[in-house]
Coordinates of C-alpha atoms in Angstrom, one line a residue:
Chain A
M6 CA 29.0 -27.3 -14.8
K7 CA 26.2 -30.0 -13.5
S8 CA 27.8 -31.4 -10.5
A9 CA 29.7 -28.0 -9.8
S10 CA 25.9 -26.6 -9.7
L11 CA 24.5 -28.7 -7.4
G12 CA 28.1 -28.2 -5.0
F13 CA 27.0 -24.6 -5.4
V14 CA 23.4 -24.8 -4.6
V15 CA 24.4 -27.3 -1.7
R16 CA 26.9 -24.5 -0.2
R17 CA 24.3 -21.8 -0.8
L18 CA 21.8 -23.7 1.1
A19 CA 24.3 -24.3 4.1
Q20 CA 25.1 -20.3 3.8
M21 CA 21.2 -19.4 4.3
V22 CA 21.9 -21.4 8.3
P23 CA 23.1 -19.1 9.7
V24 CA 21.1 -16.1 7.7
L25 CA 17.3 -17.7 9.2
L26 CA 19.3 -18.0 12.8
A27 CA 19.7 -13.9 12.7
I28 CA 16.2 -13.1 11.4
A29 CA 14.9 -15.5 14.5
S30 CA 17.2 -13.9 16.8
L31 CA 15.9 -10.0 15.8
N32 CA 12.2 -11.4 15.8
F33 CA 13.6 -13.0 19.6
F34 CA 14.7 -9.5 20.2
L35 CA 12.0 -7.5 18.9
V36 CA 9.2 -9.8 20.9
H37 CA 11.4 -8.4 24.3
L38 CA 11.8 -5.5 23.7
A39 CA 7.8 -4.7 23.2
P40 CA 6.4 -3.3 26.2
G41 CA 3.6 -6.0 27.6
D42 CA 4.6 -9.8 27.0
A43 CA 2.2 -11.9 25.3
A44 CA 0.2 -12.7 29.1
E45 CA -0.2 -8.9 29.7
I46 CA -2.5 -8.0 26.4
I47 CA -4.5 -11.5 27.0
A48 CA -5.0 -10.6 30.7
G49 CA -5.5 -6.9 29.6
Q50 CA -8.2 -8.4 26.4
S51 CA -10.1 -10.6 29.3
G52 CA -10.4 -7.3 31.0
H53 CA -10.4 -8.7 34.8
A54 CA -7.2 -10.6 35.6
T55 CA -5.5 -10.6 38.9
P56 CA -1.6 -11.1 39.1
E57 CA -2.1 -14.7 39.8
F58 CA -3.7 -15.0 36.6
I59 CA -1.1 -13.0 34.4
A60 CA 1.7 -15.0 36.1
G61 CA -0.4 -18.2 35.2
L62 CA -0.2 -17.5 31.9
R63 CA 3.3 -16.4 32.2
H64 CA 4.1 -19.8 32.9
D65 CA 1.9 -22.1 30.4
F66 CA 3.5 -19.4 27.7
G67 CA 7.3 -20.5 29.2
L68 CA 7.8 -16.9 29.8
D69 CA 8.7 -16.9 33.6
R70 CA 11.8 -19.7 32.3
P71 CA 15.3 -18.1 31.1
L72 CA 15.5 -16.0 28.6
L73 CA 18.1 -17.7 27.2
Q74 CA 15.8 -21.2 27.3
Q75 CA 12.7 -19.3 25.7
F76 CA 14.9 -18.7 23.1
F77 CA 15.9 -22.2 21.9
I78 CA 12.2 -23.2 22.4
Y79 CA 11.5 -20.4 19.7
V80 CA 14.4 -21.5 17.6
G81 CA 12.9 -25.2 17.7
R82 CA 9.5 -23.9 17.0
L83 CA 10.7 -22.2 14.3
L84 CA 12.5 -25.4 13.3
R85 CA 8.9 -26.9 12.8
F86 CA 7.2 -23.6 11.0
D87 CA 5.5 -23.0 14.0
L88 CA 5.7 -19.0 13.8
G89 CA 3.3 -18.8 17.1
Y90 CA -0.2 -18.4 17.2
S91 CA -2.3 -14.9 16.4
A92 CA -4.4 -14.3 19.6
V93 CA -6.3 -11.9 17.5
Q94 CA -7.9 -14.3 14.7
Q95 CA -7.3 -17.3 16.9
V96 CA -5.6 -19.1 14.1
P97 CA -1.7 -20.3 13.8
V98 CA 0.3 -17.5 12.3
I99 CA 1.7 -19.9 9.9
S100 CA -1.8 -20.6 8.2
L101 CA -2.7 -17.4 7.8
I102 CA 0.5 -16.3 6.1
L103 CA 0.4 -19.6 3.7
D104 CA -2.8 -18.6 3.3
R105 CA -1.9 -15.0 2.1
L106 CA 1.5 -15.7 0.3
P107 CA 0.3 -16.9 -3.1
A108 CA -1.5 -13.3 -4.2
T109 CA 1.3 -11.6 -2.9
L110 CA 3.8 -13.8 -5.4
L111 CA 1.3 -13.4 -7.8
L112 CA 1.0 -9.5 -7.8
M113 CA 4.8 -9.4 -7.3
L114 CA 5.8 -11.5 -10.0
T115 CA 3.8 -10.0 -12.7
A116 CA 5.3 -6.4 -11.4
I117 CA 8.6 -8.2 -11.6
T118 CA 8.0 -9.2 -15.2
L119 CA 6.5 -6.2 -16.5
S120 CA 9.0 -3.7 -15.1
I121 CA 11.7 -5.9 -16.5
V122 CA 10.3 -6.5 -20.0
L123 CA 9.5 -3.1 -20.3
G124 CA 12.4 -2.0 -18.9
V125 CA 14.8 -3.6 -21.3
V126 CA 12.8 -2.7 -24.4
L127 CA 12.6 1.2 -23.5
G128 CA 16.2 0.8 -21.9
V129 CA 17.5 -0.5 -25.2
A130 CA 15.6 2.0 -27.6
S131 CA 16.9 5.1 -25.8
A132 CA 20.5 4.1 -25.8
R133 CA 19.9 3.4 -29.2
M134 CA 18.5 6.4 -30.3
R135 CA 20.6 8.3 -27.7
G136 CA 20.0 12.3 -28.0
T137 CA 16.9 12.1 -29.5
W138 CA 13.6 13.6 -28.1
V139 CA 12.7 9.9 -27.9
D140 CA 15.5 9.2 -25.7
H141 CA 15.0 12.5 -23.4
A142 CA 11.2 11.8 -23.3
I143 CA 12.1 8.1 -21.7
S144 CA 14.6 9.9 -19.1
V145 CA 12.3 12.5 -18.2
G146 CA 9.4 9.8 -17.5
A147 CA 12.0 7.6 -15.8
L148 CA 13.3 10.5 -13.4
A149 CA 9.6 11.1 -12.8
F150 CA 8.0 7.7 -11.8
Y151 CA 11.6 7.0 -9.9
A152 CA 10.3 9.9 -7.6
V153 CA 6.6 9.3 -7.3
P154 CA 5.5 7.5 -4.1
A155 CA 3.9 4.1 -5.3
F156 CA 0.8 3.8 -3.0
W157 CA -0.5 7.6 -4.0
L158 CA 0.2 6.7 -7.5
G159 CA -1.7 3.8 -7.2
L160 CA -4.2 6.2 -5.5
M161 CA -4.4 8.3 -8.7
L162 CA -4.9 5.4 -11.1
I163 CA -7.8 4.5 -9.1
V164 CA -9.4 8.0 -9.7
L165 CA -9.0 7.6 -13.0
F166 CA -9.2 4.1 -14.1
S167 CA -12.2 3.0 -12.0
I168 CA -13.7 6.2 -10.6
V169 CA -13.4 8.7 -13.9
L170 CA -13.4 6.2 -16.7
G171 CA -15.4 3.2 -14.6
V172 CA -13.7 0.5 -17.1
L173 CA -10.8 -1.3 -14.2
P174 CA -11.9 -2.6 -10.9
S175 CA -10.5 -0.3 -8.1
G176 CA -9.8 -3.0 -5.6
G177 CA -9.7 -6.7 -4.2
M178 CA -8.8 -9.8 -6.2
S179 CA -12.4 -10.9 -7.4
E180 CA -15.7 -9.8 -8.5
I181 CA -17.7 -10.8 -5.2
G182 CA -20.8 -12.7 -5.5
K183 CA -19.4 -14.0 -9.0
A184 CA -18.1 -17.3 -8.3
G185 CA -17.1 -18.3 -12.6
T186 CA -14.8 -21.3 -13.0
G187 CA -11.5 -22.2 -14.7
L188 CA -10.8 -19.4 -17.4
E189 CA -13.9 -16.8 -16.4
H190 CA -12.3 -16.7 -12.5
A191 CA -8.5 -16.4 -14.1
L192 CA -9.7 -13.4 -16.4
D193 CA -11.6 -12.3 -13.4
V194 CA -8.7 -12.2 -11.6
L195 CA -5.7 -10.8 -14.6
R196 CA -8.5 -7.9 -14.1
H197 CA -8.0 -7.2 -11.0
L198 CA -4.5 -7.7 -10.9
I199 CA -4.0 -4.9 -13.5
L200 CA -3.9 -1.8 -11.7
P201 CA -1.9 -3.0 -8.4
A202 CA 0.6 -4.6 -10.9
I203 CA 1.2 -1.6 -13.3
T204 CA 1.5 0.4 -10.1
M205 CA 4.2 -1.7 -8.7
A206 CA 5.7 -2.2 -11.6
L207 CA 6.4 1.5 -12.4
F208 CA 8.9 2.2 -9.6
Y209 CA 11.1 -0.8 -11.1
L210 CA 9.7 0.1 -14.4
A211 CA 11.9 3.5 -13.7
L212 CA 15.0 2.1 -12.5
Y213 CA 15.5 -1.0 -14.4
T214 CA 15.0 1.5 -17.9
R215 CA 17.6 3.9 -16.5
V216 CA 20.3 1.4 -15.8
M217 CA 19.6 -0.9 -18.7
R218 CA 20.2 2.7 -20.9
T219 CA 23.1 2.6 -19.1
S220 CA 24.7 -0.6 -19.2
M221 CA 23.7 -0.6 -23.0
L222 CA 25.4 2.2 -24.1
E223 CA 28.1 1.0 -22.3
V224 CA 28.4 -2.6 -24.5
L225 CA 27.3 -1.1 -27.3
S226 CA 30.7 0.7 -27.3
L227 CA 33.0 -2.5 -26.8
E228 CA 35.2 -4.2 -29.9
Y229 CA 33.1 -7.0 -30.5
I230 CA 30.0 -4.9 -31.5
I231 CA 32.1 -2.7 -33.3
A232 CA 32.9 -6.0 -35.4
A233 CA 29.4 -7.9 -35.7
R234 CA 29.0 -4.3 -37.3
A235 CA 32.1 -4.5 -39.8
K236 CA 30.6 -8.0 -40.3
G237 CA 27.7 -5.6 -41.5
L238 CA 25.3 -7.2 -39.5
P239 CA 22.1 -5.7 -39.4
E240 CA 21.8 -2.6 -36.4
S241 CA 18.8 -4.8 -34.4
A242 CA 20.6 -7.8 -34.7
I243 CA 23.3 -6.5 -33.0
A244 CA 21.6 -4.8 -30.4
W245 CA 19.2 -7.4 -29.4
R246 CA 21.0 -10.9 -30.3
H247 CA 24.4 -9.3 -29.3
A248 CA 24.4 -6.3 -27.1
V249 CA 21.3 -7.3 -24.7
P250 CA 22.6 -10.4 -23.6
N251 CA 25.4 -8.7 -21.7
A252 CA 24.0 -5.3 -20.9
I253 CA 20.9 -6.9 -19.4
L254 CA 23.5 -9.0 -16.5
P255 CA 23.2 -5.8 -14.4
I256 CA 19.2 -5.7 -14.4
V257 CA 19.2 -9.9 -13.0
T258 CA 21.2 -8.3 -10.1
L259 CA 19.3 -5.2 -9.3
A260 CA 16.3 -7.5 -9.8
G261 CA 17.2 -9.9 -7.5
L262 CA 18.4 -6.8 -4.5
Q263 CA 15.2 -5.2 -4.8
F264 CA 13.1 -8.4 -3.9
G265 CA 12.9 -7.3 -0.5
H266 CA 12.2 -3.9 -1.6
L267 CA 9.5 -4.7 -3.6
L268 CA 8.0 -7.2 -0.8
G269 CA 8.0 -4.2 1.1
G270 CA 6.1 -2.2 -1.2
S271 CA 3.7 -4.7 -1.6
I272 CA 2.2 -4.0 1.8
L273 CA 1.3 -0.6 0.9
I274 CA 0.2 -1.5 -2.7
E275 CA -1.9 -4.5 -1.4
T276 CA -3.4 -2.0 0.7
V277 CA -4.2 0.5 -1.7
F278 CA -5.7 -2.1 -3.8
G279 CA -7.2 -4.4 -1.1
W280 CA -5.5 -7.0 -2.7
P281 CA -5.8 -10.0 -0.6
G282 CA -2.1 -11.1 0.0
L283 CA 0.6 -10.8 2.5
G284 CA 1.0 -6.5 2.5
R285 CA -3.0 -6.3 3.2
L286 CA -2.6 -9.0 6.6
V287 CA 0.2 -6.6 7.4
F288 CA -2.0 -3.7 7.9
D289 CA -4.6 -5.9 9.4
A290 CA -1.9 -7.4 12.1
L291 CA -1.4 -3.2 12.7
L292 CA -4.8 -2.4 12.8
Q293 CA -5.3 -4.8 15.6
R294 CA -1.7 -4.4 16.7
D295 CA -1.7 -8.6 16.7
M296 CA 2.7 -8.6 17.3
S297 CA 2.8 -12.4 16.9
L298 CA 1.6 -12.3 13.1
L299 CA 4.0 -9.2 12.5
L300 CA 6.5 -10.7 13.3
G301 CA 5.8 -14.2 11.5
I302 CA 5.1 -12.0 8.6
L303 CA 9.0 -10.3 9.3
F304 CA 10.4 -13.9 9.3
V305 CA 8.8 -15.2 6.3
S306 CA 9.3 -12.6 4.1
S307 CA 12.7 -12.6 5.2
V308 CA 12.9 -16.4 3.8
V309 CA 11.1 -15.5 0.9
V310 CA 13.8 -12.9 0.1
V311 CA 17.0 -15.3 1.3
L312 CA 15.6 -17.9 -1.3
A313 CA 14.9 -15.4 -4.3
N314 CA 18.8 -14.6 -4.1
L315 CA 19.8 -17.7 -4.2
A316 CA 17.0 -17.9 -7.6
V317 CA 18.7 -15.3 -8.6
D318 CA 22.6 -16.6 -8.4
L319 CA 21.4 -19.6 -10.2
L320 CA 19.9 -17.7 -13.0
Y321 CA 23.2 -15.0 -13.4
G322 CA 25.3 -18.7 -13.6
F323 CA 22.4 -19.7 -16.4
L324 CA 23.0 -16.4 -18.5
D325 CA 26.1 -16.1 -18.0
P326 CA 28.2 -19.0 -18.8
R327 CA 31.8 -17.5 -17.9
I328 CA 30.7 -17.6 -14.1
V329 CA 31.2 -21.1 -12.9
H330 CA 29.7 -22.2 -9.6
K331 CA 32.3 -24.1 -7.7
Chain B
M2 CA 39.7 26.3 -3.3
T3 CA 39.8 25.8 -6.6
G4 CA 38.6 22.2 -5.9
L5 CA 35.7 24.0 -4.8
F6 CA 35.4 26.1 -7.4
S7 CA 35.6 23.5 -10.1
F8 CA 33.1 21.5 -9.2
L9 CA 30.4 24.1 -8.7
K10 CA 31.5 24.9 -12.1
R11 CA 30.6 21.4 -13.0
F12 CA 27.8 21.4 -11.3
A13 CA 26.2 24.6 -12.8
G14 CA 26.9 23.4 -15.7
N15 CA 24.3 21.1 -15.3
R16 CA 20.7 22.6 -15.7
A17 CA 18.6 19.6 -14.7
A18 CA 20.7 19.7 -11.4
L19 CA 20.3 23.7 -11.2
L20 CA 16.7 23.4 -11.2
G21 CA 16.1 20.7 -8.7
A22 CA 18.4 23.0 -6.5
A23 CA 16.7 25.7 -6.9
V24 CA 13.3 23.6 -6.2
L25 CA 14.8 22.2 -3.3
S26 CA 15.4 25.7 -1.9
V27 CA 11.8 27.2 -2.2
I28 CA 10.7 23.9 -0.5
L29 CA 13.3 24.7 2.1
L30 CA 12.5 27.8 2.6
A31 CA 8.8 26.9 3.1
A32 CA 9.1 24.6 5.3
I33 CA 11.4 27.1 7.4
L34 CA 9.5 30.2 6.9
G35 CA 5.8 28.5 5.9
P36 CA 4.1 27.9 9.5
M37 CA 5.2 31.5 10.5
L38 CA 4.0 33.2 7.3
Y39 CA 0.6 31.2 7.0
A40 CA 0.1 30.7 11.1
V41 CA -2.7 28.4 10.8
D42 CA -2.9 25.5 13.2
P43 CA -3.0 22.2 10.8
F44 CA -5.2 20.5 13.4
D45 CA -8.3 23.5 13.4
M46 CA -11.1 22.7 12.0
V47 CA -11.4 26.4 10.3
G48 CA -14.5 26.1 8.1
R49 CA -16.6 23.7 5.8
P50 CA -14.9 20.3 5.0
F51 CA -14.4 19.4 1.5
Q52 CA -14.0 22.9 0.0
L53 CA -12.4 23.3 -3.4
P54 CA -8.7 24.8 -3.8
F55 CA -8.0 28.3 -4.6
G56 CA -11.4 29.2 -2.9
K57 CA -11.1 31.2 0.5
Y58 CA -8.2 28.3 1.7
P59 CA -5.7 28.5 -1.1
L60 CA -6.1 24.5 -1.0
G61 CA -9.4 24.1 0.1
T62 CA -10.3 22.4 3.1
D63 CA -10.1 18.1 4.2
V64 CA -12.7 16.1 5.4
A65 CA -12.7 17.0 8.6
G66 CA -12.4 21.6 7.6
R67 CA -8.8 21.4 8.3
D68 CA -6.3 23.6 6.4
L69 CA -5.0 21.9 3.6
L70 CA -2.6 24.4 3.0
A71 CA -0.7 24.6 6.9
G72 CA -0.9 20.9 6.3
I73 CA 1.4 20.6 3.6
L74 CA 3.4 23.6 5.1
R75 CA 3.9 22.1 8.4
G76 CA 4.4 18.2 6.8
A77 CA 7.2 19.8 4.4
R78 CA 9.0 20.8 7.5
V79 CA 8.0 17.1 9.3
S80 CA 8.9 15.1 6.4
L81 CA 12.4 17.2 5.6
M82 CA 13.4 17.0 9.1
I83 CA 12.4 12.7 9.4
A84 CA 14.1 12.4 6.5
T85 CA 17.0 14.4 7.0
V86 CA 17.9 13.1 10.9
A87 CA 17.3 9.4 9.8
T88 CA 20.0 10.1 6.7
A89 CA 22.3 11.1 9.2
G90 CA 21.9 8.6 11.8
A91 CA 22.4 6.1 8.8
M92 CA 25.2 8.0 7.6
F93 CA 27.2 7.6 10.9
C94 CA 26.7 4.1 11.5
G95 CA 27.0 3.1 8.2
L96 CA 30.4 5.3 8.2
L97 CA 31.9 4.0 11.4
V98 CA 31.0 0.2 10.5
G99 CA 32.1 0.4 6.8
A100 CA 35.2 2.5 7.9
V101 CA 36.1 0.0 10.9
S102 CA 35.2 -2.9 8.8
G103 CA 37.0 -1.4 5.2
Y104 CA 40.7 -0.3 7.6
Y105 CA 40.8 -3.6 9.9
G106 CA 39.7 -6.2 7.5
G107 CA 40.1 -9.9 8.7
A108 CA 37.6 -11.1 11.5
V109 CA 36.1 -7.6 12.1
D110 CA 35.3 -7.6 8.8
N111 CA 33.8 -10.4 8.2
V112 CA 31.6 -10.3 11.5
L113 CA 30.7 -6.8 10.4
M114 CA 29.6 -7.3 7.0
A115 CA 27.9 -10.5 8.2
V116 CA 25.5 -7.9 10.2
T117 CA 25.3 -5.7 7.1
D118 CA 24.2 -8.4 4.7
F119 CA 22.1 -9.5 7.3
F120 CA 20.3 -6.5 7.4
L121 CA 20.5 -6.1 3.8
T122 CA 18.5 -9.1 3.2
I123 CA 15.3 -8.5 5.7
P124 CA 12.7 -6.7 3.5
S125 CA 13.7 -2.8 5.2
F126 CA 9.9 -1.5 4.9
V127 CA 8.6 -4.4 6.5
L128 CA 11.6 -4.5 9.1
A129 CA 10.2 -0.3 9.7
V130 CA 6.5 -1.1 9.6
V131 CA 7.3 -3.7 12.6
V132 CA 9.7 -1.5 14.7
V133 CA 7.7 1.5 14.4
A134 CA 4.5 -0.6 15.1
I135 CA 6.4 -2.7 18.4
F136 CA 8.0 1.2 19.9
Q137 CA 4.5 3.5 18.8
P138 CA 4.9 6.0 16.4
T139 CA 6.2 9.3 17.6
I140 CA 8.7 11.4 15.3
T141 CA 11.7 9.5 17.6
T142 CA 10.9 6.0 16.6
V143 CA 9.9 6.7 13.0
T144 CA 13.0 8.4 12.5
A145 CA 15.5 5.6 14.1
A146 CA 13.7 2.6 12.2
I147 CA 13.8 5.0 8.6
A148 CA 17.8 5.3 9.9
V149 CA 17.9 1.5 11.5
V150 CA 17.1 0.2 7.8
S151 CA 19.2 2.5 5.8
W152 CA 22.3 2.1 7.4
P153 CA 24.0 -1.1 5.3
S154 CA 24.2 0.3 2.1
V155 CA 26.1 3.7 3.5
A156 CA 28.7 0.3 5.0
R157 CA 28.9 -1.5 2.6
L158 CA 30.1 1.5 0.1
V159 CA 32.3 3.1 2.6
R160 CA 33.9 -0.7 3.3
S161 CA 34.8 -0.7 -0.4
E162 CA 36.2 3.3 -0.5
V163 CA 38.0 2.5 2.4
I164 CA 40.1 -0.9 1.1
A165 CA 40.6 1.2 -2.3
Q166 CA 42.6 3.9 -0.3
R167 CA 44.0 1.8 2.7
D168 CA 47.0 0.4 1.0
R169 CA 47.9 3.7 -0.4
D170 CA 51.3 5.5 0.1
Y171 CA 49.7 8.1 1.9
V172 CA 48.4 6.2 4.6
Q173 CA 52.1 4.3 5.0
A174 CA 53.5 7.7 5.4
C175 CA 50.4 8.5 8.3
R176 CA 51.7 5.3 10.1
A177 CA 55.2 6.2 9.9
L178 CA 54.4 9.4 11.3
G179 CA 53.0 7.3 14.4
M180 CA 49.4 8.7 14.2
S181 CA 46.5 6.5 15.6
N182 CA 44.4 4.3 13.6
A183 CA 41.3 5.9 14.4
E184 CA 43.3 9.3 13.3
I185 CA 44.1 7.5 9.8
M186 CA 40.8 6.2 9.7
F187 CA 38.8 9.4 10.5
L188 CA 41.0 12.1 9.5
Q189 CA 43.0 11.1 6.5
I190 CA 41.3 8.2 4.8
L191 CA 37.1 8.8 5.3
P192 CA 38.1 12.7 4.0
N193 CA 38.9 10.9 1.0
A194 CA 36.3 7.9 0.3
L195 CA 33.6 10.8 1.1
P196 CA 32.5 11.6 -2.4
P197 CA 30.7 9.1 -3.8
V198 CA 29.0 9.0 0.5
V199 CA 27.7 12.3 -0.1
V200 CA 25.6 11.3 -3.6
V201 CA 24.5 8.2 -1.3
A202 CA 23.6 10.8 1.4
S203 CA 21.6 12.8 -0.5
L204 CA 19.6 9.9 -2.6
M205 CA 19.1 8.6 0.6
I206 CA 17.3 11.9 1.9
A207 CA 14.7 11.2 -1.0
T208 CA 14.4 7.6 -0.4
A209 CA 13.5 8.5 3.2
I210 CA 11.1 11.0 2.7
L211 CA 9.3 8.4 0.6
T212 CA 9.3 5.8 3.2
E213 CA 8.3 7.9 6.1
S214 CA 5.1 8.9 3.7
G215 CA 4.6 4.9 3.3
L216 CA 4.5 4.6 7.1
S217 CA 2.3 7.5 7.5
F218 CA 0.0 6.8 5.0
L219 CA -0.5 3.2 7.2
G220 CA -1.4 5.3 10.3
L221 CA 2.8 4.8 11.9
A222 CA 3.2 8.1 12.4
D223 CA 3.8 10.5 15.4
P224 CA -0.2 11.9 15.7
N225 CA 0.9 15.1 17.2
V226 CA 2.5 16.1 13.9
V227 CA 1.3 16.3 10.1
S228 CA 3.3 14.6 7.5
W229 CA 2.4 14.3 3.8
G230 CA 1.7 10.9 4.2
Y231 CA -0.7 11.0 6.9
M232 CA -2.6 13.5 4.9
I233 CA -3.2 10.9 1.9
G234 CA -3.9 8.4 4.5
V235 CA -6.7 10.6 5.7
A236 CA -8.0 11.7 2.3
R237 CA -8.2 8.2 0.8
S238 CA -11.9 8.0 2.4
A239 CA -13.0 10.4 -0.2
L240 CA -11.5 9.2 -2.9
R241 CA -14.3 8.9 -4.7
T242 CA -15.7 12.7 -3.6
A243 CA -12.8 14.8 -3.4
W244 CA -9.8 13.2 -5.2
W245 CA -7.6 16.5 -5.3
M246 CA -7.5 16.2 -1.1
T247 CA -5.4 13.1 -1.7
A248 CA -3.6 14.3 -5.3
I249 CA -2.0 17.7 -3.4
P250 CA -0.2 15.9 -0.5
G251 CA 1.5 13.5 -3.0
V252 CA 2.7 16.1 -5.2
A253 CA 4.1 17.7 -2.9
I254 CA 6.1 14.5 -2.1
L255 CA 6.8 13.6 -5.6
I256 CA 8.0 17.4 -6.6
T257 CA 10.5 17.3 -3.4
V258 CA 11.7 14.0 -4.1
L259 CA 12.1 14.1 -7.6
A260 CA 13.9 17.7 -6.9
I261 CA 16.7 16.0 -4.0
N262 CA 17.2 13.0 -6.9
L263 CA 18.3 15.8 -9.7
V264 CA 20.4 17.5 -7.1
G265 CA 22.1 13.9 -5.8
E266 CA 22.8 13.1 -9.7
G267 CA 24.0 16.8 -10.3
L268 CA 26.9 16.0 -7.2
N269 CA 27.2 12.7 -8.7
D270 CA 28.2 14.2 -12.2
A271 CA 30.2 17.2 -10.4
L272 CA 32.1 15.0 -7.5
N273 CA 32.7 12.1 -9.8
P274 CA 33.6 13.5 -13.1
R275 CA 35.2 9.8 -14.2
M276 CA 31.8 7.8 -13.3
R277 CA 29.5 10.6 -15.2
K278 CA 26.9 8.5 -16.7
R279 CA 26.7 9.0 -20.2

């Protein structure tokens, strides 16, 4: 099993190469479709640009070379994690992104954890109490939260918890001017994390609850569950120890598939809550029309999704030993 | 005809789906007739800003004194149109790629599915943001961007349906009759593969409305038209003093998306009775 897993990881990593190349090509393609190249943008900012000046810039950027050559230079740069230079912020794109990535990952992982844990609990409860008012209430709630635009829900939660009740901060990641250390800082970040994480989690919570309910009902009707019942095992043990481990597999698949969706959603949530992550960076890049930054974010977030899919595949083999990665 | 009748009977037996269909009809009527019956320009400053709903203007006025009801009605038209056209575009591409991929198999399938999976990997909303930002936000670019990020899941679904059909006896019979591949693919196989695709299409309209609202909330909307997401984006600056301005367009999105989802699930139960959820 061990060596098979290692081979699997290596093969999966090798499979990533064409995907990454394709992402790079798409980025390159988009850059060249954009009206006006980098030279024109910089020239436009400088205010008084002669055609000779622009031609000089084009030469400096290598924009006068054949397209294919430019593409190879671009890929070569990517291999060295060089995503270009943000002309607006005057910093390499990669450092801007790496600065913001941890905040986004913290938000996303919190939201994923919340939505999976609560989604499984509610889905199991709903399935076990099928047809009762609890089941109906959970189903209606799931249906509603599945239809809410998350960014709007976030704004409404701000109205309720920050403006009316005044119990939670409406934005940011920590209190300004309150440097704090260690635990104090962690608690402060946690307080700021609550609203954005819940906002982000609710949509997926709705989805996972519904999937878990269906999956649980399917598993509960299988023969081994009937056997467990005949053996006289208590119902809760049947549900949690015997049914859930099998019923949870679709959730894991779904969570992996949703990772890209979650990253996209974080643009909106972070904009609403002023959360200093990648999403907020996208919004700033949009305001300043910073295309190299936008494309860099598209590239990095695609890479993050590819890595997340790999992680889910490995987790899958761990959760379901019947799946052997050869 | 009996097929249609039994489909309608099954659909009508689903109370939630009927409710969704009724609500959706009202929204469609409002989108089509609303701007004619309530002929107020949503960009006109009709009165004092920050007026409460149920006063002189049914839903009040926004931060610039524009009539909110006029915006909601125009927004309904814009949101539904963008979502429907984008879904149609995604369906067209998805059906084409999925059918060709599933029917021919082999190298064609490998290449097309590699492209499809690639588009499934890229975070779709980020891609939509980048595409709209590069080509400048207009109704056309927003619609195209939503279609570009939506077609891959259709292609995957259609492919698996076509694969399930392509070796059936009736397909062999068509071949023996001398039908061309295109005829078999699009006239014989696709109609049989369509029911699950119809369900996905209906749910995709709902997703497209959410995507469009998100894009316009970020400012990636055609500046010449009002949409619900744009209204939320504008009202947001007054969240502390006039939360209802943000709430109203959001409720419009919520109700519309919910109604479409209910109809979509009703279609699913009625079209694929064996796959009915318990």
